[in-house]
Short mmCIF file of C-alpha atoms and ligand atoms in Angstrom, two decimals:
data_model
loop_
_atom_site.label_atom_id
_atom_site.label_comp_id
_atom_site.label_asym_id
_atom_site.label_seq_id
_atom_site.Cartn_x
_atom_site.Cartn_y
_atom_site.Cartn_z
CA MET A 10 -17.33 1.10 -22.87
CA ILE A 11 -13.82 2.56 -22.81
CA ALA A 12 -11.32 2.32 -19.94
CA GLY A 13 -8.67 5.03 -20.15
CA VAL A 14 -5.14 5.09 -18.76
CA ILE A 15 -2.90 8.15 -18.50
CA THR A 16 0.68 8.68 -17.35
CA GLU A 17 0.74 8.92 -13.56
CA THR A 18 1.50 12.44 -12.37
CA GLN A 19 2.88 12.11 -8.85
CA ALA A 20 6.62 12.77 -8.50
CA GLY A 21 8.60 9.52 -8.62
CA GLU A 22 5.60 7.44 -9.68
CA ARG A 23 6.63 4.86 -12.28
CA ARG A 24 3.64 2.53 -12.19
CA VAL A 25 0.88 2.40 -14.79
CA ALA A 26 -2.70 1.42 -13.95
CA LEU A 27 -3.24 -1.20 -16.69
CA VAL A 28 -0.73 -3.44 -18.47
CA PRO A 29 -0.96 -5.06 -21.92
CA SER A 30 -1.89 -8.53 -20.62
CA VAL A 31 -5.17 -7.28 -19.09
CA VAL A 32 -6.39 -5.63 -22.31
CA PRO A 33 -7.91 -8.88 -23.69
CA MET A 34 -9.50 -9.61 -20.28
CA LEU A 35 -11.31 -6.27 -20.39
CA ALA A 36 -12.23 -6.80 -24.05
CA LYS A 37 -13.99 -10.05 -23.03
CA VAL A 38 -16.53 -8.07 -20.97
CA GLY A 39 -16.92 -5.41 -23.68
CA VAL A 40 -14.41 -2.85 -22.36
CA SER A 41 -11.89 -1.33 -24.82
CA THR A 42 -8.65 0.14 -23.52
CA LEU A 43 -7.32 3.58 -24.46
CA VAL A 44 -3.79 4.39 -23.30
CA GLN A 45 -1.95 7.71 -23.34
CA GLN A 46 1.17 7.50 -25.47
CA GLY A 47 4.11 6.43 -23.31
CA ALA A 48 2.02 5.87 -20.13
CA GLY A 49 3.55 2.44 -19.49
CA VAL A 50 7.13 3.14 -20.52
CA ALA A 51 8.50 3.88 -17.02
CA ALA A 52 7.10 0.53 -15.88
CA GLY A 53 8.53 -1.38 -18.87
CA PHE A 54 5.37 -1.56 -21.03
CA THR A 55 5.73 0.01 -24.47
CA ASP A 56 2.94 1.46 -26.62
CA ALA A 57 3.62 -1.32 -29.13
CA ALA A 58 3.04 -3.97 -26.43
CA PHE A 59 -0.31 -2.34 -25.54
CA ALA A 60 -1.30 -2.03 -29.21
CA GLU A 61 -0.39 -5.66 -29.88
CA LYS A 62 -2.94 -6.73 -27.24
CA GLY A 63 -5.63 -4.54 -28.79
CA ALA A 64 -5.34 -1.24 -26.90
CA GLU A 65 -5.65 2.07 -28.72
CA ILE A 66 -2.98 4.72 -28.12
CA ALA A 67 -4.05 8.36 -27.62
CA PRO A 68 -1.73 11.37 -27.94
CA SER A 69 -2.61 13.24 -24.72
CA PRO A 70 -4.28 12.82 -21.31
CA ASP A 71 -7.09 15.17 -22.40
CA ASP A 72 -7.78 12.90 -25.33
CA VAL A 73 -7.99 9.86 -23.05
CA VAL A 74 -10.33 11.59 -20.57
CA ARG A 75 -12.60 12.99 -23.30
CA ARG A 76 -13.16 9.55 -24.82
CA SER A 77 -13.17 7.28 -21.75
CA ASP A 78 -16.10 6.17 -19.58
CA VAL A 79 -13.80 5.01 -16.80
CA LEU A 80 -10.39 6.44 -15.98
CA VAL A 81 -8.20 3.87 -14.22
CA ARG A 82 -5.30 5.37 -12.34
CA VAL A 83 -2.85 4.25 -9.70
CA ARG A 84 -3.13 7.46 -7.70
CA VAL A 85 -4.50 10.96 -8.02
CA SER A 86 -1.88 13.51 -6.95
CA PRO A 87 -2.57 15.24 -3.62
CA GLU A 88 -4.58 18.43 -3.51
CA GLY A 89 -2.53 21.57 -3.10
CA THR A 90 0.22 20.38 -5.45
CA ASP A 91 0.55 21.49 -9.07
CA ALA A 92 0.13 17.90 -10.22
CA GLY A 93 -2.98 17.58 -8.02
CA ARG A 94 -4.53 20.72 -9.54
CA ARG A 95 -3.83 19.45 -13.06
CA ASP A 96 -5.29 16.06 -12.17
CA LEU A 97 -8.55 17.66 -11.04
CA GLU A 98 -8.73 20.05 -14.02
CA LEU A 99 -8.44 17.08 -16.35
CA LEU A 100 -11.59 15.39 -15.05
CA ARG A 101 -15.11 15.97 -16.33
CA PRO A 102 -18.62 15.37 -14.93
CA GLY A 103 -19.90 11.87 -15.50
CA LEU A 104 -16.46 10.28 -15.63
CA VAL A 105 -15.84 7.27 -13.37
CA VAL A 106 -12.44 7.29 -11.66
CA ILE A 107 -10.91 4.21 -10.04
CA ALA A 108 -7.67 4.73 -8.09
CA PHE A 109 -5.93 4.80 -4.73
CA LEU A 110 -7.61 8.00 -3.52
CA ASP A 111 -6.50 7.74 0.13
CA PRO A 112 -9.88 9.05 1.34
CA LEU A 113 -9.32 8.14 5.00
CA ASN A 114 -6.27 10.40 5.15
CA GLU A 115 -7.18 12.92 2.42
CA PRO A 116 -10.97 13.27 2.62
CA GLY A 117 -10.74 16.73 1.00
CA LEU A 118 -9.95 15.09 -2.33
CA ALA A 119 -13.25 13.19 -2.15
CA ARG A 120 -15.06 16.51 -1.72
CA SER A 121 -13.26 17.99 -4.76
CA LEU A 122 -14.06 14.93 -6.87
CA ALA A 123 -17.72 15.20 -5.89
CA ALA A 124 -17.72 18.90 -6.81
CA LYS A 125 -16.33 17.93 -10.23
CA GLY A 126 -19.28 15.56 -10.74
CA VAL A 127 -16.98 12.56 -10.92
CA THR A 128 -18.02 9.10 -9.72
CA ALA A 129 -15.03 7.89 -7.71
CA LEU A 130 -14.23 4.41 -6.41
CA SER A 131 -11.36 4.06 -3.99
CA ILE A 132 -9.21 0.95 -4.15
CA GLU A 133 -8.10 1.26 -0.49
CA LEU A 134 -11.67 0.75 0.68
CA MET A 135 -11.96 -2.72 -0.89
CA PRO A 136 -13.63 -4.90 1.77
CA ARG A 137 -11.52 -7.73 3.14
CA ILE A 138 -13.83 -10.54 2.17
CA THR A 139 -12.87 -13.68 0.32
CA ARG A 140 -14.83 -12.59 -2.78
CA ALA A 141 -12.76 -9.39 -3.05
CA GLN A 142 -9.34 -10.91 -2.40
CA SER A 143 -8.40 -10.85 -6.10
CA MET A 144 -9.26 -7.10 -6.19
CA ASP A 145 -7.23 -6.18 -3.10
CA ALA A 146 -4.49 -3.97 -4.54
CA LEU A 147 -3.56 -2.65 -1.09
CA SER A 148 -2.33 -6.15 -0.23
CA SER A 149 -0.54 -6.48 -3.58
CA MET A 150 1.34 -3.24 -3.00
CA ALA A 151 2.09 -4.17 0.64
CA THR A 152 3.66 -7.41 -0.61
CA ILE A 153 6.03 -5.41 -2.82
CA ALA A 154 6.81 -2.88 -0.08
CA GLY A 155 7.69 -5.67 2.37
CA TYR A 156 10.00 -7.32 -0.16
CA LYS A 157 11.74 -4.11 -1.18
CA ALA A 158 12.15 -2.87 2.42
CA VAL A 159 14.43 -5.82 3.11
CA LEU A 160 16.49 -5.18 -0.02
CA LEU A 161 16.86 -1.53 0.98
CA ALA A 162 18.10 -2.60 4.41
CA ALA A 163 20.43 -5.26 2.97
CA ASN A 164 21.89 -2.76 0.53
CA SER A 165 22.73 -0.27 3.24
CA LEU A 166 23.75 -2.60 6.06
CA PRO A 167 27.54 -2.95 6.49
CA ARG A 168 26.98 -6.66 7.13
CA MET A 169 25.74 -9.62 5.09
CA PHE A 170 22.42 -11.29 5.86
CA PRO A 171 23.45 -14.99 5.78
CA MET A 172 25.76 -16.87 8.09
CA LEU A 173 28.78 -17.99 6.08
CA THR A 174 31.48 -20.43 7.07
CA THR A 175 34.53 -19.47 5.05
CA ALA A 176 38.29 -20.02 5.08
CA ALA A 177 38.51 -16.51 6.53
CA GLY A 178 36.34 -17.51 9.46
CA THR A 179 32.65 -17.58 10.27
CA VAL A 180 30.53 -14.61 9.27
CA THR A 181 27.67 -14.13 11.73
CA PRO A 182 24.26 -13.45 10.19
CA ALA A 183 22.39 -10.15 10.41
CA ARG A 184 19.54 -10.19 12.92
CA VAL A 185 16.25 -8.84 11.64
CA PHE A 186 13.26 -7.70 13.70
CA VAL A 187 9.93 -7.03 11.97
CA ILE A 188 7.32 -5.02 13.89
CA GLY A 189 3.83 -5.50 12.45
CA ALA A 190 3.17 -8.82 10.73
CA GLY A 191 0.43 -7.94 8.25
CA VAL A 192 0.89 -8.41 4.51
CA ALA A 193 4.05 -6.25 4.25
CA GLY A 194 5.56 -7.64 7.45
CA LEU A 195 5.06 -11.27 6.45
CA GLN A 196 6.65 -10.62 3.05
CA ALA A 197 9.56 -8.82 4.75
CA ILE A 198 10.06 -11.87 6.98
CA SER A 199 10.02 -14.26 3.99
CA THR A 200 12.47 -12.10 2.04
CA ALA A 201 14.90 -11.74 4.95
CA ARG A 202 14.69 -15.50 5.54
CA ARG A 203 15.47 -16.16 1.86
CA LEU A 204 18.57 -13.99 2.28
CA GLY A 205 19.54 -16.20 5.21
CA ALA A 206 18.94 -13.96 8.22
CA PRO A 207 17.34 -15.14 11.44
CA VAL A 208 14.16 -13.11 11.91
CA GLU A 209 12.03 -12.17 14.90
CA ALA A 210 8.64 -10.50 14.64
CA TYR A 211 5.88 -9.02 16.76
CA ASP A 212 2.30 -7.94 16.10
CA VAL A 213 -0.50 -6.85 18.42
CA ARG A 214 -2.96 -9.22 16.80
CA PRO A 215 -2.66 -12.62 18.53
CA ALA A 216 -3.67 -14.37 15.27
CA SER A 217 -0.43 -13.24 13.65
CA LYS A 218 1.75 -15.53 15.83
CA GLU A 219 1.02 -18.61 13.77
CA GLN A 220 1.51 -16.72 10.48
CA VAL A 221 4.88 -15.37 11.67
CA GLN A 222 6.02 -18.87 12.56
CA SER A 223 4.76 -20.31 9.28
CA VAL A 224 7.13 -18.05 7.32
CA GLY A 225 10.10 -19.05 9.45
CA ALA A 226 10.41 -16.28 12.05
CA LYS A 227 10.37 -16.42 15.84
CA PHE A 228 7.40 -14.63 17.38
CA VAL A 229 8.46 -12.22 20.12
CA GLU A 230 6.21 -12.78 23.12
CA LEU A 231 5.58 -9.61 25.10
CA PRO A 232 3.92 -9.99 28.50
CA ILE A 233 1.29 -7.39 27.63
CA GLU A 234 -2.09 -8.14 26.31
CA ALA A 235 -3.72 -5.76 23.91
CA SER A 236 -7.47 -5.59 24.26
CA ASP A 237 -9.79 -5.62 21.30
CA THR A 238 -6.95 -5.73 18.77
CA GLU A 239 -8.75 -6.42 15.52
CA ASP A 240 -11.72 -4.96 13.64
CA LYS A 241 -14.05 -7.10 11.54
CA SER A 242 -11.81 -6.67 8.47
CA GLY A 243 -8.70 -7.98 10.24
CA TYR A 244 -7.14 -4.52 10.61
CA ALA A 245 -5.49 -3.58 13.91
CA LYS A 246 -7.38 -1.23 16.19
CA ALA A 247 -5.57 1.65 17.87
CA GLN A 248 -4.43 1.01 21.46
CA ASP A 249 -4.07 3.65 24.14
CA GLU A 250 -0.76 5.44 24.78
CA SER A 251 -0.07 3.46 27.97
CA PHE A 252 -0.14 0.25 25.89
CA TYR A 253 2.33 1.69 23.37
CA ARG A 254 4.58 2.86 26.22
CA ARG A 255 4.71 -0.63 27.71
CA GLN A 256 5.20 -2.12 24.25
CA ARG A 257 8.21 0.15 23.64
CA GLU A 258 9.74 -0.73 27.03
CA MET A 259 9.39 -4.43 26.34
CA MET A 260 10.66 -4.27 22.76
CA ALA A 261 13.72 -2.12 23.58
CA LYS A 262 15.94 -5.15 24.22
CA VAL A 263 14.95 -6.87 20.96
CA VAL A 264 15.49 -3.64 18.99
CA ALA A 265 18.93 -3.15 20.60
CA GLY A 266 19.92 -6.69 19.63
CA SER A 267 18.84 -6.31 15.97
CA ASP A 268 20.91 -5.14 13.02
CA VAL A 269 17.80 -4.43 10.94
CA VAL A 270 14.39 -3.31 12.19
CA ILE A 271 11.51 -3.16 9.72
CA THR A 272 8.39 -1.45 11.01
CA THR A 273 5.03 -1.81 9.29
CA ALA A 274 2.62 -1.11 12.16
CA ALA A 275 -0.24 0.88 10.75
CA VAL A 276 -3.76 1.59 11.95
CA PRO A 277 -6.04 2.60 9.04
CA GLY A 278 -7.09 6.24 9.12
CA LYS A 279 -4.93 6.97 12.19
CA ARG A 280 -1.42 8.28 12.78
CA SER A 281 0.99 5.37 13.10
CA PRO A 282 1.99 4.59 16.70
CA VAL A 283 5.56 5.47 17.71
CA LEU A 284 7.10 2.13 18.66
CA VAL A 285 10.84 2.95 18.34
CA THR A 286 11.98 6.03 20.25
CA GLU A 287 15.23 7.94 19.81
CA ASP A 288 16.57 6.26 22.98
CA MET A 289 15.86 2.86 21.43
CA VAL A 290 17.71 3.93 18.25
CA ALA A 291 20.67 5.06 20.38
CA GLY A 292 20.72 1.57 21.93
CA MET A 293 21.31 -0.11 18.52
CA GLN A 294 24.74 -0.99 17.15
CA PRO A 295 26.29 1.64 14.82
CA GLY A 296 25.63 0.71 11.20
CA SER A 297 22.21 -0.74 11.98
CA VAL A 298 19.29 0.08 9.70
CA ILE A 299 15.62 0.83 10.30
CA VAL A 300 13.17 0.78 7.39
CA ASP A 301 9.93 2.43 8.47
CA LEU A 302 7.09 1.45 6.15
CA ALA A 303 4.64 3.48 8.23
CA ALA A 304 6.43 6.73 7.28
CA GLU A 305 3.53 8.12 5.25
CA ARG A 306 1.44 8.55 8.39
CA GLY A 307 4.13 9.79 10.77
CA GLY A 308 6.17 6.61 11.07
CA ASN A 309 6.73 3.99 13.78
CA CYS A 310 10.15 5.43 14.60
CA GLU A 311 10.40 8.76 16.36
CA LEU A 312 13.22 9.90 14.03
CA THR A 313 11.64 8.91 10.70
CA LYS A 314 11.32 11.56 8.01
CA ALA A 315 9.17 10.60 5.03
CA ASP A 316 11.21 9.77 1.93
CA GLN A 317 14.51 10.59 3.59
CA ALA A 318 17.41 8.63 5.01
CA VAL A 319 18.14 10.02 8.48
CA VAL A 320 21.39 9.04 10.19
CA ALA A 321 21.27 9.31 13.98
CA HIS A 322 23.45 7.62 16.62
CA GLY A 323 25.16 5.78 13.75
CA VAL A 324 21.84 4.19 12.68
CA THR A 325 20.27 4.85 9.27
CA ILE A 326 16.50 5.28 9.28
CA PHE A 327 14.71 5.07 5.93
CA GLY A 328 11.13 6.33 5.57
CA PRO A 329 10.10 5.32 2.05
CA THR A 330 6.47 6.10 1.22
CA ASN A 331 6.20 4.52 -2.20
CA LEU A 332 8.37 1.42 -2.53
CA PRO A 333 5.96 -0.23 -5.02
CA ALA A 334 6.92 2.51 -7.53
CA THR A 335 10.53 1.25 -7.32
CA VAL A 336 9.40 -2.16 -8.63
CA PRO A 337 7.14 -0.69 -11.32
CA TYR A 338 6.87 -3.67 -13.66
CA HIS A 339 5.47 -6.15 -11.16
CA ALA A 340 3.67 -3.47 -9.13
CA SER A 341 1.82 -2.41 -12.31
CA PHE A 342 1.17 -6.02 -13.25
CA MET A 343 -0.39 -6.80 -9.85
CA TYR A 344 -2.32 -3.52 -9.66
CA ALA A 345 -3.66 -3.99 -13.19
CA ARG A 346 -4.82 -7.53 -12.42
CA ASN A 347 -6.60 -6.41 -9.23
CA VAL A 348 -8.26 -3.43 -10.89
CA THR A 349 -9.28 -5.44 -13.96
CA THR A 350 -11.02 -7.98 -11.73
CA PHE A 351 -12.76 -5.03 -10.03
CA VAL A 352 -13.87 -3.44 -13.32
CA THR A 353 -15.02 -6.83 -14.62
CA HIS A 354 -17.05 -7.23 -11.41
CA LEU A 355 -18.73 -3.84 -11.96
CA VAL A 356 -19.62 -4.41 -15.63
CA LYS A 357 -23.01 -5.91 -16.40
CA ASP A 358 -24.13 -6.22 -20.04
CA LYS A 359 -21.17 -4.12 -21.21
CA GLN A 360 -22.18 -1.23 -18.90
CA LEU A 361 -20.60 -0.15 -15.63
CA THR A 362 -23.33 -0.80 -13.07
CA LEU A 363 -23.20 0.50 -9.51
CA ASP A 364 -25.31 -1.95 -7.51
CA MET A 365 -25.56 -0.58 -3.96
CA ASP A 366 -26.72 -3.99 -2.68
CA ASP A 367 -23.27 -5.31 -3.55
CA GLU A 368 -20.83 -4.94 -0.63
CA ILE A 369 -17.83 -4.43 -2.92
CA THR A 370 -19.49 -1.51 -4.74
CA ARG A 371 -21.00 0.01 -1.60
CA GLU A 372 -17.73 -0.06 0.36
CA THR A 373 -15.54 1.38 -2.41
CA LEU A 374 -17.87 4.04 -3.84
CA VAL A 375 -16.80 7.44 -2.50
CA THR A 376 -18.59 9.97 -4.72
CA ARG A 377 -21.61 9.91 -7.02
CA ASP A 378 -23.94 12.54 -8.52
CA GLY A 379 -21.94 15.42 -7.05
CA GLN A 380 -22.05 14.00 -3.49
CA VAL A 381 -19.66 12.20 -1.19
CA VAL A 382 -21.76 9.08 -0.61
CA HIS A 383 -19.45 7.00 1.61
CA GLU A 384 -20.66 7.27 5.22
CA ARG A 385 -17.21 7.06 6.83
CA ILE A 386 -15.69 9.67 4.49
CA ARG A 387 -18.72 11.96 4.99
CA GLY A 388 -18.05 11.69 8.73
CA LEU A 389 -14.40 12.68 8.23
CA ILE A 390 -15.37 15.69 6.12
CA GLY A 391 -17.97 16.67 8.71
N1 NAD B 401 -9.10 -10.43 2.00
C1 NAD B 401 -8.66 -10.63 3.22
O1 NAD B 401 -9.23 -11.36 3.98
C2 NAD B 401 -7.41 -9.92 3.67
C3 NAD B 401 -6.68 -9.17 2.76
C4 NAD B 401 -5.53 -8.51 3.20
C5 NAD B 401 -5.13 -8.63 4.53
N2 NAD B 401 -5.83 -9.37 5.39
C6 NAD B 401 -5.40 -9.49 6.80
O2 NAD B 401 -5.59 -8.25 7.47
C7 NAD B 401 -4.61 -8.12 8.49
C8 NAD B 401 -3.91 -6.75 8.44
O3 NAD B 401 -3.14 -6.68 7.27
P1 NAD B 401 -2.44 -5.38 6.67
O4 NAD B 401 -1.12 -5.79 6.20
O5 NAD B 401 -3.32 -4.75 5.69
O6 NAD B 401 -2.33 -4.40 7.93
P2 NAD B 401 -1.85 -2.89 8.01
O7 NAD B 401 -0.99 -2.50 6.87
O8 NAD B 401 -3.03 -2.06 8.36
O9 NAD B 401 -0.92 -2.96 9.35
C9 NAD B 401 0.27 -3.71 9.39
C10 NAD B 401 0.34 -4.58 10.62
O10 NAD B 401 0.71 -3.78 11.75
C11 NAD B 401 0.11 -4.36 12.88
N3 NAD B 401 0.12 -3.43 14.03
C12 NAD B 401 -0.69 -2.35 14.27
N4 NAD B 401 -0.33 -1.78 15.43
C13 NAD B 401 0.73 -2.48 15.93
C14 NAD B 401 1.54 -2.38 17.10
N5 NAD B 401 1.32 -1.43 18.02
N6 NAD B 401 2.54 -3.27 17.27
C15 NAD B 401 2.76 -4.26 16.37
N7 NAD B 401 2.03 -4.42 15.26
C16 NAD B 401 1.02 -3.55 15.05
C17 NAD B 401 -1.27 -4.74 12.38
O11 NAD B 401 -1.87 -5.70 13.23
C18 NAD B 401 -0.95 -5.31 11.01
O12 NAD B 401 -0.70 -6.68 11.04
C19 NAD B 401 -3.66 -9.31 8.31
O13 NAD B 401 -4.07 -10.32 9.18
C20 NAD B 401 -3.93 -9.75 6.91
O14 NAD B 401 -3.62 -11.12 6.69
C21 NAD B 401 -6.99 -10.02 5.00
#
């Protein structure tokens, strides 16, 4: 069996789906690795490093796809873009594709992959069960996004994060507020704490309070109770607009008193709730910074524009949609480890085996035999 890797095609993408250190792990279960020349260079992995671990180097993406049984990618470029069209043209019937396919937000891609006769497994759909934790690349990438969001804020803030007592007087610390304490939010809290800032945080899920406190932040108690906050996977459920309105009213004071606000509040498959309005931005001190990690699906701040830095009322609002690509070495390392564990899980007797009695396979399999087979995605396509 051959696992192929090509250079990622999306603009600004610097990650690579497999790294040299996983090549021997795949070899152990009978999977050889074929890498397009230069595919890892932007992430810091040379062809020589891949070859040294036993990977074969191929001259072009077509070469890789022609010879591979499984194509492992980070992402497939969105439909309707030139890169997306080329990505689809490259594929062939019978090929297995494993990647972030974003099927909950882009179900049309699933339909196109099915039409191509490709068997597609989507990394985002990995079930949140203990057995699959080491395959959960969404969490790995959220960890990196949370870390880098704080660095982005620190780099732009006209203040320092730590409190310093100097001969020139006492420097007061920056105050950080994190909204949404999932994987990215908790990592943002830890990173801001390491830089010395006092941090406050809020999440709708009551279970998050203890986690927030365990990483050294103060949990902001709001006198509103969300009903039915969590689905069986631990993801937040959407609340109604009246809840979000009350949440905004109650958070306004905390936002106004913060120098940095990091928002990560996402609801899978839904538009992100607006939690910071323009009025709330206007209430912040000039020079303050908002980093909105929910920008890809509309953003948690009313003024967010995806992949832009908006300056309004003296406040800078960043809406980065792919921070993991800005830390490509470790992002690729973590992604490659997660996906290698996944491939290893799927291989039985040196063959990729799709066992529909296995929850991990069933939940991640989007297309097979020319059909979209995932119930939820079929529902979205209609
Ligand atoms: N294998 C596993 O068991 C596993 C793996 C990863 C994550 N998890 C858990 O799943 C949960 C969600 O993690 P995630 O980072 O993927 O979530 P996510 O990226 O979907 O959302 C980020 C956070 O925003 C919060 N949020 C949503 N609406 C909000 C609102 N109106 N106000 C404030 N916060 C709001 C969510 O509760 C979540 O914590 C966490 O408890 C995490 O520890 C479990």
